[in-house]
Amino acid sequence: MAEPTSVVLDDVPLPPRAVPAAGMLRTVAGLPGGLVRTARPRQWVKNGLVLAAPVAAGRLLSHHGLIQLGIVFVLFTACASAVYLVNDARDADADRAHPVKCHRPVASGRLPVPVAYAAGALLGVLAPVAAYVLCNAATAGLLAAYLVMQLAYCLRLKHVLVVDLVVVTTGFLMRAMAGGFALDIDLSRWFLITSGFGALFMVAAKRYSELILMSGTEGEAGASRSLLTAYTTGYLRFVWQLAAGVAVLAYGMWAMETGAAATGSLPWRQLSMIPFILSVLRYAVFADAGAAGAPEDVVLHDRPMLVIALGWAALYALAVAEL
């Protein structure tokens, strides 16, 4: 009788059944890392927008406010992670056609599709419930609305021309509103307009950069993002230029409306228009070059942008302190 063959793994003879078992153990051990990578830790910085409304209202200094904002940041991160998990599970086939997205855990097979769906569903249920318990009903409602909108985007709206831009933009706007809801802050109309069109500027610039990137990959743009080839570079350029102009105008109207401090000090809010406009102009350099496909990289890794942001923060802090 012939002896059963063995498989050599790292120069050690093992029974034939040991290889699948080892592979399963490696897969299970790699699940936490795959889940974290799919949740996009690099993009969690976007959820820092929950600070926008409290900063604009000068409500960032209280101990209670900081705790509430920390909770909202974590819960919004959980919601966004739930959406990323579901989105990657649905788009696994399309992502394999993308030169960068093909390395994502779900697309590459390192994270099973059912596990991604289950983790996304769990986070999506727990986050609004926790918001209702730890914050208030308005915050819980906002998070629930965000999840419904984003899931609709994953299922259908991402395939509707222009609507896909609006949905992604609204997601950023909801982040900016969440901090205000948690602290019961009345949101200024100029704040909402600036936040909304500022987000549209970045979203359209991202799509523009993606279209330029994919234009040189043998027509695979449609396989990676079904609507990408339905847009033209000229249209997306028009959208981000229009959005940038409206955002600058709205910020200027808000700054001029608030006026100088009653004590007669310098008009710090009006002066903050300078770094704000400079930041838009600086970001437009990357957008025009088609290098704004990863907004978090532009914001965090460009030194001039960081310097401009610090200048804006200093001027706005002086405005809040009324010095």
Tab-separated table of C-alpha atoms in Angstrom:
chain	number	residue	atom	x	y	z
A	1	MET	CA	0.000	0.000	0.000
A	2	ALA	CA	1.383	3.398	-0.978
A	3	GLU	CA	2.153	5.730	1.881
A	4	PRO	CA	0.212	9.020	1.966
A	5	THR	CA	2.136	11.947	0.614
A	6	SER	CA	3.080	14.809	2.914
A	7	VAL	CA	3.350	18.532	2.312
A	8	VAL	CA	6.517	20.326	3.330
A	9	LEU	CA	5.893	23.584	5.156
A	10	ASP	CA	9.007	25.442	6.270
A	11	ASP	CA	11.038	22.251	5.727
A	12	VAL	CA	8.927	20.279	8.231
A	13	PRO	CA	6.841	17.336	6.894
A	14	LEU	CA	3.179	17.716	7.818
A	15	PRO	CA	0.100	15.599	7.133
A	16	PRO	CA	-1.938	16.790	4.119
A	17	ARG	CA	-4.762	18.145	6.318
A	18	ALA	CA	-2.436	20.428	8.307
A	19	VAL	CA	-2.100	22.986	5.486
A	20	PRO	CA	-5.785	23.977	5.281
A	21	ALA	CA	-5.961	24.159	9.078
A	22	ALA	CA	-2.934	26.430	9.195
A	23	GLY	CA	-4.423	28.593	6.478
A	24	MET	CA	-7.668	28.892	8.427
A	25	LEU	CA	-5.786	29.877	11.578
A	26	ARG	CA	-3.910	32.581	9.684
A	27	THR	CA	-7.188	33.880	8.250
A	28	VAL	CA	-8.858	34.007	11.678
A	29	ALA	CA	-5.810	35.648	13.257
A	30	GLY	CA	-5.784	38.268	10.517
A	31	LEU	CA	-9.470	39.218	10.898
A	32	PRO	CA	-8.951	42.034	13.457
A	33	GLY	CA	-6.328	43.667	11.281
A	34	GLY	CA	-8.496	43.263	8.189
A	35	LEU	CA	-11.491	44.805	9.937
A	36	VAL	CA	-9.459	47.770	11.139
A	37	ARG	CA	-7.950	48.353	7.699
A	38	THR	CA	-11.387	48.178	6.071
A	39	ALA	CA	-12.662	50.737	8.586
A	40	ARG	CA	-10.146	53.217	7.067
A	41	PRO	CA	-8.275	54.580	10.137
A	42	ARG	CA	-6.543	57.160	7.924
A	43	GLN	CA	-9.934	58.661	7.100
A	44	TRP	CA	-11.105	58.958	10.686
A	45	VAL	CA	-9.613	62.444	10.638
A	46	LYS	CA	-12.696	63.457	8.621
A	47	ASN	CA	-14.814	62.847	11.706
A	48	GLY	CA	-12.921	65.685	13.368
A	49	LEU	CA	-15.525	67.839	11.598
A	50	VAL	CA	-17.750	67.198	14.625
A	51	LEU	CA	-15.676	69.951	16.250
A	52	ALA	CA	-16.632	72.478	13.566
A	53	ALA	CA	-19.884	73.813	15.044
A	54	PRO	CA	-18.606	74.040	18.665
A	55	VAL	CA	-15.457	75.807	17.427
A	56	ALA	CA	-17.521	78.269	15.373
A	57	ALA	CA	-19.724	78.949	18.407
A	58	GLY	CA	-16.825	79.184	20.856
A	59	ARG	CA	-18.160	76.249	22.883
A	60	LEU	CA	-15.044	74.073	22.944
A	61	LEU	CA	-13.687	74.944	26.384
A	62	SER	CA	-16.123	73.291	28.800
A	63	HIS	CA	-15.321	69.903	30.326
A	64	HIS	CA	-18.794	68.553	29.559
A	65	GLY	CA	-18.560	69.770	25.969
A	66	LEU	CA	-15.234	68.041	25.378
A	67	ILE	CA	-16.580	64.749	26.746
A	68	GLN	CA	-19.678	64.948	24.559
A	69	LEU	CA	-17.629	65.754	21.476
A	70	GLY	CA	-15.300	62.833	22.195
A	71	ILE	CA	-18.324	60.531	22.377
A	72	VAL	CA	-19.769	61.919	19.139
A	73	PHE	CA	-16.405	61.517	17.390
A	74	VAL	CA	-16.214	57.836	18.403
A	75	LEU	CA	-19.829	57.146	17.422
A	76	PHE	CA	-19.526	58.878	14.060
A	77	THR	CA	-16.350	56.912	13.446
A	78	ALA	CA	-18.293	53.726	14.189
A	79	CYS	CA	-21.013	54.744	11.717
A	80	ALA	CA	-18.511	55.618	9.009
A	81	SER	CA	-16.673	52.344	9.618
A	82	ALA	CA	-19.948	50.423	9.285
A	83	VAL	CA	-20.545	52.051	5.908
A	84	TYR	CA	-16.989	51.299	4.735
A	85	LEU	CA	-17.370	47.646	5.710
A	86	VAL	CA	-20.662	47.227	3.858
A	87	ASN	CA	-19.434	49.229	0.875
A	88	ASP	CA	-16.263	47.164	0.487
A	89	ALA	CA	-18.231	43.941	0.796
A	90	ARG	CA	-20.558	45.019	-2.021
A	91	ASP	CA	-17.813	46.482	-4.215
A	92	ALA	CA	-15.278	43.683	-3.879
A	93	ASP	CA	-15.447	42.747	-7.567
A	94	ALA	CA	-15.237	46.345	-8.795
A	95	ASP	CA	-12.388	47.167	-6.420
A	96	ARG	CA	-10.305	44.369	-7.905
A	97	ALA	CA	-10.212	46.386	-11.154
A	98	HIS	CA	-8.740	49.446	-9.409
A	99	PRO	CA	-4.941	49.821	-9.231
A	100	VAL	CA	-5.062	50.834	-5.563
A	101	LYS	CA	-8.353	49.512	-4.173
A	102	CYS	CA	-7.508	45.967	-5.250
A	103	HIS	CA	-5.259	45.763	-2.164
A	104	ARG	CA	-8.136	46.338	0.261
A	105	PRO	CA	-8.724	43.379	2.626
A	106	VAL	CA	-12.129	42.413	1.205
A	107	ALA	CA	-11.130	42.820	-2.445
A	108	SER	CA	-7.929	40.856	-1.911
A	109	GLY	CA	-9.731	38.056	-0.056
A	110	ARG	CA	-8.044	38.571	3.316
A	111	LEU	CA	-11.356	39.599	4.918
A	112	PRO	CA	-14.348	37.371	4.051
A	113	VAL	CA	-17.381	39.188	2.680
A	114	PRO	CA	-19.834	37.749	5.302
A	115	VAL	CA	-17.583	38.936	8.142
A	116	ALA	CA	-17.462	42.457	6.693
A	117	TYR	CA	-21.260	42.531	6.408
A	118	ALA	CA	-21.735	41.257	9.974
A	119	ALA	CA	-19.306	43.762	11.507
A	120	GLY	CA	-20.855	46.626	9.556
A	121	ALA	CA	-24.373	45.680	10.678
A	122	LEU	CA	-23.301	45.438	14.320
A	123	LEU	CA	-21.650	48.870	14.322
A	124	GLY	CA	-24.584	50.378	12.443
A	125	VAL	CA	-27.055	49.224	15.080
A	126	LEU	CA	-25.008	50.011	18.182
A	127	ALA	CA	-23.859	53.551	17.256
A	128	PRO	CA	-27.297	55.303	17.118
A	129	VAL	CA	-28.447	53.442	20.235
A	130	ALA	CA	-25.354	54.569	22.123
A	131	ALA	CA	-25.885	58.140	20.859
A	132	TYR	CA	-29.431	58.141	22.228
A	133	VAL	CA	-28.226	56.924	25.626
A	134	LEU	CA	-25.045	59.006	25.926
A	135	CYS	CA	-25.987	62.186	24.023
A	136	ASN	CA	-29.533	63.057	22.962
A	137	ALA	CA	-32.282	62.082	20.554
A	138	ALA	CA	-31.216	64.652	17.933
A	139	THR	CA	-27.711	63.211	17.711
A	140	ALA	CA	-29.065	59.657	17.518
A	141	GLY	CA	-31.466	60.719	14.767
A	142	LEU	CA	-28.643	62.361	12.818
A	143	LEU	CA	-26.483	59.233	13.024
A	144	ALA	CA	-29.408	57.023	11.976
A	145	ALA	CA	-30.153	59.329	9.035
A	146	TYR	CA	-26.476	59.245	8.052
A	147	LEU	CA	-26.467	55.438	8.052
A	148	VAL	CA	-29.689	55.197	6.025
A	149	MET	CA	-28.410	57.706	3.475
A	150	GLN	CA	-25.020	56.035	3.143
A	151	LEU	CA	-26.524	52.556	2.829
A	152	ALA	CA	-28.847	53.881	0.132
A	153	TYR	CA	-25.741	55.256	-1.518
A	154	CYS	CA	-24.065	51.845	-1.417
A	155	LEU	CA	-27.157	50.102	-2.808
A	156	ARG	CA	-28.371	52.549	-5.440
A	157	LEU	CA	-27.504	56.240	-5.187
A	158	LYS	CA	-23.853	55.796	-6.150
A	159	HIS	CA	-25.154	54.911	-9.610
A	160	VAL	CA	-27.194	58.121	-10.029
A	161	LEU	CA	-25.374	60.936	-11.793
A	162	VAL	CA	-24.797	64.080	-9.640
A	163	VAL	CA	-26.796	62.570	-6.762
A	164	ASP	CA	-23.699	60.600	-5.801
A	165	LEU	CA	-21.793	63.874	-5.330
A	166	VAL	CA	-24.637	65.316	-3.255
A	167	VAL	CA	-24.845	62.275	-0.964
A	168	VAL	CA	-21.111	62.210	-0.211
A	169	THR	CA	-21.156	65.974	0.372
A	170	THR	CA	-24.137	65.658	2.716
A	171	GLY	CA	-22.225	63.070	4.709
A	172	PHE	CA	-19.507	65.634	5.410
A	173	LEU	CA	-22.123	68.244	6.285
A	174	MET	CA	-23.731	65.855	8.769
A	175	ARG	CA	-20.367	65.420	10.466
A	176	ALA	CA	-20.135	69.197	10.840
A	177	MET	CA	-23.659	69.326	12.262
A	178	ALA	CA	-23.220	66.464	14.738
A	179	GLY	CA	-21.199	68.434	17.270
A	180	GLY	CA	-23.791	71.210	17.232
A	181	PHE	CA	-26.601	68.734	17.814
A	182	ALA	CA	-24.755	67.115	20.729
A	183	LEU	CA	-24.236	70.471	22.472
A	184	ASP	CA	-27.607	72.021	21.473
A	185	ILE	CA	-25.953	74.764	19.398
A	186	ASP	CA	-28.017	76.816	16.954
A	187	LEU	CA	-26.273	76.352	13.619
A	188	SER	CA	-25.703	79.501	11.560
A	189	ARG	CA	-26.927	79.445	7.964
A	190	TRP	CA	-23.524	80.739	6.845
A	191	PHE	CA	-21.827	77.938	8.752
A	192	LEU	CA	-23.973	75.364	6.970
A	193	ILE	CA	-23.401	76.924	3.529
A	194	THR	CA	-19.641	77.164	4.072
A	195	SER	CA	-19.421	73.594	5.345
A	196	GLY	CA	-21.617	72.190	2.584
A	197	PHE	CA	-19.900	73.835	-0.348
A	198	GLY	CA	-16.469	73.332	1.180
A	199	ALA	CA	-17.268	69.622	1.300
A	200	LEU	CA	-18.556	69.664	-2.288
A	201	PHE	CA	-15.304	71.315	-3.356
A	202	MET	CA	-13.267	68.462	-1.880
A	203	VAL	CA	-15.604	65.706	-3.125
A	204	ALA	CA	-15.644	67.011	-6.709
A	205	ALA	CA	-11.864	67.462	-6.630
A	206	LYS	CA	-11.518	63.863	-5.432
A	207	ARG	CA	-13.689	62.563	-8.297
A	208	TYR	CA	-11.743	64.726	-10.746
A	209	SER	CA	-8.468	63.243	-9.520
A	210	GLU	CA	-9.864	59.701	-9.688
A	211	LEU	CA	-11.004	60.243	-13.277
A	212	ILE	CA	-7.571	61.485	-14.294
A	213	LEU	CA	-5.926	58.527	-12.537
A	214	MET	CA	-8.172	55.961	-14.186
A	215	SER	CA	-8.024	57.548	-17.665
A	216	GLY	CA	-4.647	55.905	-18.222
A	217	THR	CA	-5.627	52.385	-17.138
A	218	GLU	CA	-7.147	51.037	-20.352
A	219	GLY	CA	-10.699	52.190	-19.738
A	220	GLU	CA	-11.143	50.481	-16.388
A	221	ALA	CA	-12.617	53.583	-14.737
A	222	GLY	CA	-16.158	52.317	-15.220
A	223	ALA	CA	-15.296	48.955	-13.687
A	224	SER	CA	-13.930	50.578	-10.548
A	225	ARG	CA	-16.588	53.270	-10.048
A	226	SER	CA	-19.547	52.822	-12.381
A	227	LEU	CA	-20.350	56.542	-12.713
A	228	LEU	CA	-16.801	57.758	-13.131
A	229	THR	CA	-16.792	57.586	-16.920
A	230	ALA	CA	-20.198	59.315	-17.058
A	231	TYR	CA	-18.524	62.499	-15.834
A	232	THR	CA	-16.047	64.561	-17.783
A	233	THR	CA	-13.007	66.304	-16.405
A	234	GLY	CA	-14.466	69.612	-17.595
A	235	TYR	CA	-17.696	69.094	-15.654
A	236	LEU	CA	-15.974	68.028	-12.440
A	237	ARG	CA	-13.577	70.959	-12.745
A	238	PHE	CA	-16.580	73.283	-13.067
A	239	VAL	CA	-18.186	71.764	-9.959
A	240	TRP	CA	-15.159	72.102	-7.694
A	241	GLN	CA	-14.433	75.628	-8.918
A	242	LEU	CA	-18.052	76.683	-8.343
A	243	ALA	CA	-18.118	75.059	-4.894
A	244	ALA	CA	-14.849	76.726	-3.900
A	245	GLY	CA	-16.195	80.133	-4.890
A	246	VAL	CA	-19.447	79.700	-2.952
A	247	ALA	CA	-17.588	78.436	0.131
A	248	VAL	CA	-15.284	81.476	0.126
A	249	LEU	CA	-18.235	83.846	-0.370
A	250	ALA	CA	-20.251	82.232	2.441
A	251	TYR	CA	-17.313	82.335	4.839
A	252	GLY	CA	-16.764	85.994	3.984
A	253	MET	CA	-20.443	86.804	4.600
A	254	TRP	CA	-20.304	85.037	7.960
A	255	ALA	CA	-17.103	86.829	8.958
A	256	MET	CA	-18.417	90.239	7.907
A	257	GLU	CA	-21.765	89.649	9.605
A	258	THR	CA	-20.220	88.901	12.985
A	259	GLY	CA	-18.270	92.178	12.999
A	260	ALA	CA	-15.468	93.227	15.296
A	261	ALA	CA	-15.566	92.623	19.033
A	262	ALA	CA	-17.443	95.173	21.101
A	263	THR	CA	-14.259	96.005	22.975
A	264	GLY	CA	-12.827	97.677	19.865
A	265	SER	CA	-10.089	95.086	19.242
A	266	LEU	CA	-8.997	93.990	15.782
A	267	PRO	CA	-11.621	92.221	13.615
A	268	TRP	CA	-10.121	88.762	14.050
A	269	ARG	CA	-12.977	86.963	12.306
A	270	GLN	CA	-12.620	89.107	9.207
A	271	LEU	CA	-8.869	88.600	9.266
A	272	SER	CA	-9.431	84.839	9.421
A	273	MET	CA	-10.725	85.130	5.848
A	274	ILE	CA	-7.112	85.434	4.696
A	275	PRO	CA	-5.912	81.958	5.768
A	276	PHE	CA	-9.279	80.473	4.789
A	277	ILE	CA	-8.941	81.751	1.223
A	278	LEU	CA	-5.290	80.704	1.145
A	279	SER	CA	-6.249	77.178	2.187
A	280	VAL	CA	-8.783	76.966	-0.649
A	281	LEU	CA	-6.215	78.245	-3.132
A	282	ARG	CA	-3.605	75.801	-1.850
A	283	TYR	CA	-5.973	72.831	-2.073
A	284	ALA	CA	-6.947	73.932	-5.585
A	285	VAL	CA	-3.315	73.395	-6.635
A	286	PHE	CA	-3.668	69.697	-5.853
A	287	ALA	CA	-7.155	69.532	-7.356
A	288	ASP	CA	-5.995	71.126	-10.620
A	289	ALA	CA	-3.098	68.661	-10.859
A	290	GLY	CA	-5.387	65.695	-10.252
A	291	ALA	CA	-3.598	64.913	-6.984
A	292	ALA	CA	-6.542	65.353	-4.595
A	293	GLY	CA	-7.744	61.750	-4.699
A	294	ALA	CA	-6.924	61.340	-1.002
A	295	PRO	CA	-8.049	64.549	0.778
A	296	GLU	CA	-6.695	63.378	4.138
A	297	ASP	CA	-3.199	63.114	2.664
A	298	VAL	CA	-3.380	66.633	1.222
A	299	VAL	CA	-4.605	68.129	4.490
A	300	LEU	CA	-2.257	66.263	6.828
A	301	HIS	CA	0.923	65.875	4.789
A	302	ASP	CA	1.237	69.207	2.979
A	303	ARG	CA	3.368	71.507	5.131
A	304	PRO	CA	2.104	74.832	3.695
A	305	MET	CA	-1.473	73.661	4.274
A	306	LEU	CA	-0.673	72.866	7.903
A	307	VAL	CA	0.938	76.278	8.405
A	308	ILE	CA	-2.117	77.990	6.904
A	309	ALA	CA	-4.403	75.941	9.153
A	310	LEU	CA	-2.424	76.965	12.225
A	311	GLY	CA	-2.672	80.605	11.180
A	312	TRP	CA	-6.435	80.320	10.788
A	313	ALA	CA	-6.729	78.585	14.183
A	314	ALA	CA	-4.733	81.343	15.876
A	315	LEU	CA	-6.877	84.115	14.386
A	316	TYR	CA	-10.087	82.332	15.213
A	317	ALA	CA	-8.965	81.681	18.781
A	318	LEU	CA	-8.372	85.404	19.176
A	319	ALA	CA	-11.839	86.073	17.784
A	320	VAL	CA	-13.477	83.680	20.266
A	321	ALA	CA	-11.457	85.160	23.150
A	322	GLU	CA	-12.392	88.691	21.955
A	323	LEU	CA	-8.863	89.943	22.519
